[in-house]
Amino acid sequence: MAYLLNRLLLLCTLSTLVCSVVSKTDSVFVKEENTRLVINTSRIVATVDDHFLCATLDWFQPTQCDYGLCNGSLTGVLNLDLENPLFQKTLAGLAPLLVRIGGTLQDLVVYDVGDQLPSEPCLPFVFNESALFSYSGGCLHMDRWDALNKLFVKLGVSVAFGLNALYGRSKSTAQYEVLTPWNPKNAENFIRYTRDRSYPVIAWELGNELLGATTSIGKTVPPELYAADFKKLRNIIDKLYKGDASKPFAVAPDKVEYVIGETDIPRFLHASRKSADVITRHIYNLGSGRNTTDELISKVLDPSVAEAEVAKYKSLQTLLEEHGTTSAWIGEAGGAFGGGHHEVTDAFISAFWYLDQLGTASRYNNQAFCRQSFVGGFYGLVEADFNPNPDYYGALLWRQLMGRGVFDVDVQSGTSDVRAYAHCQRSNKGGLTLLILNYSNLTSHNLDVSLLGRSADPSPRNFTGKNTFSEASASDERLEYHMSAANGSVTGRIVLLNGKPLLVTPSGEIPTLSPVKVKSTNPISLAPLTYAYVVIPDAYAPACATV
């Protein structure tokens, strides 16, 4: 019955019609439920890199449209206004941020350095509906590359650069499978240019969504040929960065979808023989951006969709362990493919997909999670005018509060409404930060958080009103950041922090994200369809001393 009522209220909330049942049942149907979270603070289950938080700058073109919706505007690598103050402030706010430069059109881009093949001139992108990826040309001039890196250095941004894996190969749309080898000449010249200037590239990636006979976009490269190509990149990196303590990662294959039991990635791993430092995959588990708003929100809130992705994280983690020490990244994730979906991936509701994925990726030891995109399409962390979307603020809180050490959280509840993640508090060795999401629009959850401490003191440490404790190790206060939709509109772009709207100031500054201080004797209460970061500064989590 609760599930049916939940769906009824959700549909009423989303519909353009006025559902009288909502106003009449807020007090009737919305209930309170007690939920217990148990965390063993003596054991870290994963450790993530400082560059875990990542966002993509794509090669979007002003003429680029998806399903008739055109939101590329001036948001691509080649046409971004790098001097825009708000662009710089939003990017800097997430530092140390990893920016992945890549996307569909990366496999057309020629680098204007050294000699080019006669068949691969460095020409501007031109829309051509009959061409591969609907564009011909594609050129990155070194003055633009210099300008980008000047900005990245200034803002403390690191870069993972996606290289053109189709250089020297046919761009004909008549042949889907690629059978000829990659020509690495242009890439090597570009990498050398970048190395000589000490630009902050920490990873070189080969190709975008080219591995997978049935899932690749535009072209497909067989796993064994892909591995042979990748070894060339590995050799270039090893040669050019020989003796360099900060040698960039060699990364592949940015597969469009990982399927449990598939053979593409295992074949690539076997043939590449540990050449890859990082294996990347993409996540668009909400499906097509062409789906309706209601359909997409239903998927965002469906626990089975999230759990299906958890199974993929576990499967790939096991696969990589079998093949050595290769790390996993989520190289691109936008929720809904094809540019996202207005009022979903650029709205408050998106947090229940995005932040949950950040939590899951870190829990299963992925070392980076690259949001598609930082700007561009309907899935940007910021709009085309660089004003933050709701997920930007969720990411900003992640950056400020979530440290490298990851704990397992046991959610002891009779429902699947609550999903929770715990990390060591950023910049505080003894603290702990919780991210908690309430997926129900019917139920408010009162959270009983029990911290299992040192082995000498195995008793639970409880941070709610039920069992306060007087030890000196107990915190008198915790910090809470409750995020909710303005006017209850989950499809809106205004997010409230502790009841106050987050808006760029008239002088163009990102608002300060301030918590409320709550006595540890009070329960943590999470309202329907809201999420919260909760910081326990004096949790004295012993495992955090090592990360």
XYZ file of C-alpha atoms in Angstrom:
547
model
C 0.000 0.000 0.000
C 2.814 2.429 0.905
C 4.447 1.837 -2.480
C 1.185 2.600 -4.309
C 0.628 5.759 -2.311
C 4.198 6.809 -2.981
C 3.701 6.431 -6.740
C 0.362 8.253 -6.554
C 1.858 11.237 -4.790
C 4.844 11.269 -7.116
C 2.652 11.358 -10.200
C 0.550 14.109 -8.660
C 3.667 16.093 -7.850
C 4.983 15.795 -11.402
C 1.753 16.324 -13.247
C 0.732 19.684 -14.619
C -2.743 18.962 -13.281
C -3.686 19.930 -9.755
C -4.053 16.823 -7.615
C -6.235 17.655 -4.667
C -5.106 14.444 -3.018
C -1.655 15.932 -2.389
C -2.776 18.905 -0.340
C -5.278 16.789 1.507
C -2.916 13.953 2.326
C 0.292 15.705 3.287
C -0.555 15.301 6.958
C -2.280 11.957 6.475
C 0.134 10.039 4.324
C 3.475 11.579 5.300
C 4.685 9.589 8.249
C 7.767 9.242 10.410
C 9.954 6.183 10.492
C 13.002 5.283 12.550
C 16.027 4.089 10.599
C 19.336 2.946 12.020
C 22.711 3.472 10.351
C 25.642 1.439 11.679
C 29.232 2.322 10.755
C 32.389 0.512 11.832
C 34.859 3.391 12.122
C 37.834 1.094 12.691
C 37.837 -0.248 9.119
C 38.097 1.611 5.830
C 36.706 -0.372 2.890
C 38.068 1.869 0.116
C 40.361 4.842 -0.368
C 39.780 7.328 -3.177
C 42.211 9.740 -4.797
C 42.071 13.486 -4.313
C 40.977 13.787 -7.942
C 37.937 11.542 -7.416
C 35.596 14.440 -8.142
C 35.705 14.952 -11.892
C 33.691 16.692 -14.601
C 33.868 16.682 -18.384
C 34.566 19.507 -20.783
C 33.232 18.217 -24.076
C 33.845 19.200 -27.692
C 30.285 20.530 -27.996
C 29.609 22.602 -31.102
C 27.150 25.532 -31.259
C 25.262 23.682 -34.002
C 25.116 20.414 -32.063
C 21.624 19.144 -31.243
C 20.232 15.991 -29.686
C 16.730 14.865 -30.595
C 15.905 18.347 -31.856
C 17.043 20.043 -28.642
C 20.017 22.338 -29.133
C 21.905 23.207 -25.982
C 25.515 23.037 -27.105
C 25.782 26.852 -27.385
C 29.276 28.111 -26.532
C 30.056 25.371 -24.026
C 32.661 23.294 -25.869
C 36.419 23.097 -25.379
C 37.036 25.253 -28.440
C 34.488 27.985 -27.750
C 34.158 28.395 -23.979
C 34.698 31.915 -22.681
C 37.721 31.176 -20.522
C 37.746 34.702 -19.103
C 34.197 34.555 -17.767
C 34.468 35.243 -14.008
C 31.617 32.911 -13.051
C 33.063 30.083 -15.146
C 36.355 30.473 -13.314
C 34.724 30.691 -9.887
C 32.519 27.642 -10.336
C 35.446 25.607 -11.660
C 37.765 26.765 -8.878
C 35.129 26.006 -6.258
C 35.449 22.282 -6.943
C 39.274 22.262 -6.911
C 41.212 20.075 -6.694
C 39.050 18.989 -9.617
C 39.851 16.537 -12.384
C 38.603 17.755 -15.762
C 38.198 15.108 -18.407
C 38.452 16.634 -21.887
C 36.628 14.294 -24.207
C 33.387 13.132 -25.720
C 32.008 11.903 -29.015
C 33.842 14.388 -31.232
C 37.269 13.747 -29.660
C 37.892 10.992 -32.225
C 37.829 13.593 -34.997
C 40.146 16.182 -33.430
C 43.560 16.780 -34.997
C 46.239 18.562 -32.947
C 47.910 21.448 -34.747
C 51.465 20.541 -33.799
C 54.115 18.887 -35.964
C 53.286 17.379 -39.327
C 49.831 15.989 -40.109
C 48.865 13.239 -42.489
C 47.594 14.601 -45.828
C 44.363 12.720 -45.151
C 44.008 14.378 -41.717
C 44.256 18.170 -42.168
C 43.701 20.381 -39.131
C 40.453 22.086 -40.137
C 37.564 23.579 -38.135
C 34.536 21.478 -37.294
C 31.795 21.718 -39.909
C 28.321 20.261 -39.438
C 27.795 17.474 -41.972
C 24.810 15.260 -41.309
C 26.163 12.456 -43.506
C 29.600 12.395 -41.840
C 30.749 10.311 -38.893
C 29.286 11.842 -35.708
C 27.592 14.399 -38.037
C 30.756 16.508 -38.313
C 33.806 16.774 -40.516
C 37.038 18.479 -39.520
C 38.071 19.157 -35.949
C 41.249 20.995 -34.944
C 42.875 21.986 -31.651
C 45.332 24.839 -32.142
C 48.137 25.113 -29.613
C 47.285 28.697 -28.677
C 43.899 27.418 -27.468
C 45.584 24.535 -25.642
C 47.973 27.026 -24.014
C 45.070 29.215 -22.899
C 43.193 26.265 -21.415
C 46.216 25.131 -19.438
C 46.965 28.621 -18.193
C 43.486 28.576 -16.697
C 43.821 25.038 -15.315
C 47.078 25.902 -13.550
C 45.570 29.075 -12.124
C 42.531 27.246 -10.735
C 44.230 24.082 -9.469
C 42.606 21.806 -12.038
C 44.121 18.534 -13.292
C 43.327 17.108 -16.721
C 42.541 13.704 -18.205
C 42.746 14.192 -21.975
C 40.895 11.940 -24.402
C 42.980 11.341 -27.533
C 41.714 10.766 -31.067
C 41.826 6.983 -31.550
C 40.638 7.209 -35.166
C 43.593 9.246 -36.436
C 44.820 7.737 -39.698
C 41.708 5.593 -40.011
C 38.708 5.772 -42.293
C 35.898 8.055 -41.148
C 33.442 6.486 -43.577
C 30.072 5.702 -42.055
C 29.752 2.745 -44.420
C 32.200 0.668 -42.378
C 31.324 0.227 -38.710
C 34.154 -2.074 -37.642
C 37.668 -0.633 -37.660
C 40.241 -3.070 -39.036
C 43.316 -0.873 -39.552
C 45.806 0.176 -36.834
C 45.888 3.536 -35.095
C 48.485 6.043 -36.267
C 49.984 7.567 -33.076
C 52.111 10.263 -34.773
C 49.843 13.245 -34.104
C 49.136 12.142 -30.532
C 52.838 11.726 -29.782
C 53.630 15.229 -31.035
C 50.807 16.615 -28.909
C 51.856 14.714 -25.790
C 55.445 15.901 -26.241
C 54.267 19.501 -26.586
C 52.234 19.118 -23.390
C 55.059 17.477 -21.451
C 57.587 20.124 -22.486
C 55.382 22.804 -20.920
C 54.603 20.838 -17.752
C 50.883 21.195 -18.300
C 48.744 19.501 -15.605
C 47.677 16.430 -17.591
C 47.600 13.466 -15.210
C 46.036 10.987 -17.648
C 45.996 10.257 -21.375
C 42.933 8.361 -22.588
C 42.664 6.609 -25.939
C 39.322 6.842 -27.712
C 35.743 7.417 -26.673
C 33.117 4.658 -26.690
C 34.819 2.635 -29.437
C 35.053 -0.731 -27.643
C 32.041 -3.008 -27.932
C 30.651 -4.590 -31.062
C 27.039 -3.770 -30.180
C 27.355 -0.679 -27.983
C 30.004 1.501 -29.628
C 29.052 4.879 -31.051
C 29.745 5.394 -34.752
C 32.709 3.027 -34.976
C 33.871 -0.081 -33.144
C 37.417 -1.323 -32.601
C 37.840 -5.043 -31.778
C 39.374 -5.655 -28.314
C 42.620 -7.160 -29.599
C 43.223 -4.330 -32.068
C 42.294 -1.797 -29.393
C 44.872 -3.394 -27.084
C 47.556 -3.187 -29.784
C 46.736 0.492 -30.306
C 46.798 1.110 -26.586
C 50.249 -0.424 -26.200
C 51.491 2.274 -28.586
C 50.125 4.930 -26.242
C 51.676 3.145 -23.268
C 55.065 3.163 -24.985
C 54.771 6.874 -25.853
C 53.973 7.784 -22.245
C 56.787 5.620 -20.901
C 59.267 7.134 -23.366
C 58.312 10.792 -23.004
C 57.885 10.735 -19.231
C 60.811 8.447 -18.446
C 62.129 9.202 -14.989
C 59.225 11.511 -14.209
C 57.774 10.821 -10.770
C 54.416 12.175 -11.893
C 54.060 10.125 -15.065
C 50.462 10.364 -16.350
C 48.136 7.395 -16.280
C 47.436 5.442 -19.454
C 43.650 5.094 -19.618
C 41.124 3.163 -21.726
C 38.627 2.233 -23.104
C 35.851 4.659 -21.998
C 33.331 1.977 -22.869
C 29.794 3.225 -23.372
C 28.278 0.493 -21.216
C 29.650 -2.313 -19.087
C 27.537 -5.458 -19.154
C 28.035 -8.167 -16.545
C 29.425 -11.240 -18.280
C 30.555 -9.368 -21.390
C 33.753 -10.361 -23.199
C 34.942 -6.986 -24.562
C 36.748 -5.669 -21.483
C 38.148 -9.094 -20.465
C 39.541 -9.558 -23.975
C 41.029 -6.076 -23.915
C 42.614 -6.683 -20.505
C 44.064 -10.004 -21.611
C 45.491 -8.622 -24.854
C 46.839 -5.379 -23.370
C 48.733 -7.304 -20.662
C 48.585 -4.742 -17.869
C 49.394 -1.798 -20.144
C 46.441 0.129 -18.718
C 46.728 1.978 -15.436
C 43.008 2.704 -15.431
C 39.953 1.060 -16.978
C 37.096 3.460 -17.665
C 33.432 2.947 -18.373
C 30.467 5.272 -18.873
C 27.132 5.307 -17.043
C 23.814 6.377 -18.556
C 21.581 4.053 -16.586
C 18.530 6.326 -16.751
C 18.295 5.665 -20.484
C 17.575 8.108 -23.260
C 17.056 11.809 -22.706
C 14.087 11.449 -25.066
C 12.113 9.692 -22.340
C 9.488 11.738 -20.547
C 10.186 13.622 -17.354
C 7.971 11.251 -15.371
C 9.675 8.165 -16.822
C 13.137 9.458 -15.971
C 12.215 10.535 -12.448
C 10.654 7.140 -11.858
C 14.024 5.585 -12.727
C 15.919 8.026 -10.517
C 13.792 6.985 -7.542
C 13.626 3.270 -8.369
C 15.949 1.342 -5.995
C 16.255 -1.521 -8.478
C 17.947 0.816 -10.992
C 20.535 1.856 -8.413
C 21.089 -1.727 -7.261
C 21.592 -2.927 -10.836
C 24.445 -0.438 -11.119
C 25.878 -1.614 -7.787
C 26.091 -5.103 -9.275
C 28.120 -3.701 -12.193
C 30.523 -1.937 -9.837
C 31.083 -5.184 -7.960
C 31.473 -7.228 -11.134
C 34.053 -4.920 -12.695
C 35.942 -4.660 -9.417
C 36.215 -8.450 -9.303
C 37.285 -8.585 -12.953
C 40.059 -6.037 -12.432
C 41.308 -7.843 -9.337
C 41.659 -10.965 -11.456
C 43.806 -9.080 -13.993
C 46.135 -7.238 -11.627
C 46.122 -3.851 -9.932
C 44.393 -1.757 -12.591
C 42.156 0.981 -11.163
C 38.621 1.788 -12.273
C 37.208 5.185 -13.157
C 33.774 6.274 -14.224
C 35.024 8.223 -17.227
C 31.695 9.815 -18.107
C 28.284 9.790 -16.460
C 25.354 12.014 -17.327
C 22.381 9.945 -16.201
C 20.397 10.240 -19.431
C 22.261 9.984 -22.729
C 21.703 12.279 -25.681
C 22.326 15.527 -23.829
C 20.390 14.792 -20.642
C 16.837 15.955 -20.001
C 15.635 19.385 -18.955
C 13.870 19.313 -15.566
C 15.602 16.082 -14.589
C 19.382 16.057 -15.073
C 19.585 19.823 -14.549
C 17.112 19.841 -11.645
C 17.037 19.082 -7.929
C 15.813 15.516 -8.492
C 19.103 14.682 -10.220
C 20.872 14.587 -6.843
C 19.184 11.269 -6.113
C 21.004 9.825 -9.117
C 24.260 11.809 -9.106
C 25.154 11.850 -5.417
C 24.133 8.232 -5.027
C 26.503 7.362 -7.871
C 29.321 9.345 -6.252
C 28.745 7.383 -3.072
C 28.550 4.027 -4.824
C 31.590 4.651 -7.026
C 33.729 5.579 -4.033
C 32.413 2.644 -1.993
C 33.607 0.243 -4.697
C 37.043 1.817 -5.005
C 36.651 3.796 -8.217
C 39.290 6.510 -8.224
C 37.410 9.095 -10.302
C 33.813 9.879 -11.211
C 33.519 12.242 -14.175
C 30.193 14.020 -14.453
C 28.994 14.678 -17.976
C 29.258 17.559 -18.107
C 30.680 20.524 -16.247
C 28.839 22.741 -18.726
C 26.815 21.918 -21.827
C 23.727 19.909 -22.669
C 20.982 19.487 -20.089
C 23.223 17.562 -17.700
C 25.796 20.229 -16.840
C 26.774 21.010 -13.283
C 26.395 24.599 -14.430
C 24.193 26.207 -17.071
C 25.493 27.682 -20.331
C 25.710 31.048 -18.530
C 27.714 29.283 -15.755
C 25.037 29.708 -13.096
C 25.102 26.566 -10.948
C 22.520 23.841 -11.333
C 21.434 22.022 -8.147
C 23.981 19.208 -8.577
C 26.799 21.751 -8.516
C 26.006 22.499 -4.887
C 25.800 18.796 -4.077
C 29.241 18.345 -5.654
C 30.583 21.400 -3.834
C 29.537 19.949 -0.484
C 31.110 16.628 -1.474
C 34.357 18.441 -2.226
C 34.317 20.349 1.054
C 33.231 17.547 3.374
C 34.015 14.067 2.020
C 37.548 12.801 2.580
C 39.474 9.932 1.005
C 38.674 7.128 3.438
C 35.397 5.295 2.796
C 33.376 3.327 5.352
C 30.701 0.726 4.890
C 27.269 1.862 6.058
C 24.699 -0.680 7.162
C 21.234 0.823 6.660
C 18.985 -1.100 9.013
C 15.492 -0.239 7.849
C 12.391 -2.011 6.699
C 12.293 0.060 3.505
C 14.635 0.982 0.658
C 13.902 4.696 1.058
C 17.251 5.589 2.618
C 20.659 5.304 0.977
C 23.710 6.430 2.925
C 27.473 6.775 2.540
C 30.216 7.654 5.019
C 33.727 9.022 4.535
C 36.404 10.391 6.770
C 35.789 14.097 7.121
C 37.885 16.116 4.711
C 40.706 18.025 6.452
C 39.885 16.538 9.847
C 41.541 13.246 10.763
C 39.116 12.407 13.548
C 35.892 13.448 11.885
C 33.328 11.589 9.826
C 30.900 12.810 7.158
C 27.650 11.124 6.215
C 25.736 11.596 2.972
C 22.132 10.480 3.448
C 19.372 10.528 0.820
C 15.663 10.017 1.474
C 13.955 8.698 -1.672
C 10.445 8.692 -0.236
C 8.000 11.530 -0.690
C 5.811 9.942 1.973
C 8.154 9.321 4.866
C 10.365 11.425 7.092
C 13.200 9.359 8.543
C 14.558 9.817 12.051
C 18.092 8.512 11.861
C 19.816 6.631 14.647
C 23.542 6.667 13.736
C 25.669 4.183 15.632
C 29.448 4.337 15.323
C 31.292 1.173 16.191
C 34.600 2.408 17.574
C 38.000 1.081 18.553
C 38.520 -2.598 19.216
C 39.055 -1.755 22.904
C 35.606 -0.128 22.968
C 33.324 -2.146 20.666
C 30.111 -0.653 22.028
C 28.092 1.463 19.607
C 28.464 5.217 19.858
C 25.128 6.761 19.189
C 24.641 10.274 17.832
C 20.889 10.660 18.259
C 18.595 11.539 21.083
C 18.051 7.940 22.106
C 21.403 7.101 23.672
C 23.648 10.062 24.324
C 27.018 9.345 25.797
C 29.243 11.307 28.116
C 32.704 10.148 27.092
C 35.163 12.890 26.178
C 35.323 11.366 22.715
C 31.685 12.224 22.082
C 30.958 15.338 20.082
C 28.610 17.838 21.691
C 27.604 19.122 18.281
C 27.365 17.967 14.726
C 27.027 19.984 11.522
C 24.073 19.420 9.217
C 23.567 20.532 5.620
C 19.991 19.716 4.573
C 19.230 20.156 0.871
C 15.682 20.436 -0.440
C 13.806 21.667 -3.506
C 12.393 25.186 -3.445
C 8.600 25.083 -3.132
C 8.845 21.293 -3.181
C 9.489 21.356 -6.944
C 11.927 18.517 -7.587
C 12.021 19.470 -11.285
C 13.121 23.002 -10.423
C 16.611 24.482 -10.413
C 16.501 26.274 -7.062
C 17.903 24.312 -4.139
C 17.518 25.235 -0.484
C 20.278 24.714 2.063
C 18.720 24.449 5.506
C 15.683 26.244 4.119
C 17.533 29.105 2.409
C 17.928 29.368 -1.388
C 21.403 29.011 -2.851
C 21.892 31.769 -5.404
C 24.910 33.462 -6.922
C 25.314 36.826 -5.197
C 24.689 40.103 -7.069
C 28.473 40.555 -7.200
C 28.861 37.173 -8.891
C 30.111 35.126 -5.937
C 29.244 31.498 -5.208
C 27.193 31.449 -1.986
C 28.817 30.183 1.175
C 27.483 26.782 2.209
C 26.890 27.091 5.937
C 25.614 24.280 8.177
C 23.358 24.349 11.151
C 24.878 23.185 14.402
C 22.833 20.530 16.137
C 23.362 18.995 19.554
C 24.332 15.367 19.303
C 21.480 14.567 21.681
C 18.973 15.519 18.988
C 17.932 13.045 16.304
C 18.858 13.501 12.651
C 15.585 14.032 10.830
C 15.510 13.737 7.043
C 12.382 15.061 5.355
C 10.817 13.378 2.293
C 12.717 13.784 -0.985
C 15.640 15.592 0.616
C 19.247 14.748 1.260
C 21.772 15.846 3.844
C 25.461 15.894 4.573
C 26.018 15.368 8.285
C 29.445 16.021 9.803
C 30.470 14.521 13.136
C 33.707 16.414 13.823
C 34.709 14.414 16.893
C 33.724 10.936 15.804
C 37.279 9.820 16.594
C 37.179 7.323 13.756
C 40.486 5.498 14.264
C 40.791 4.326 10.649
C 40.869 7.936 9.426
C 44.280 8.477 10.982
C 45.879 6.500 8.139
C 44.407 8.363 5.128
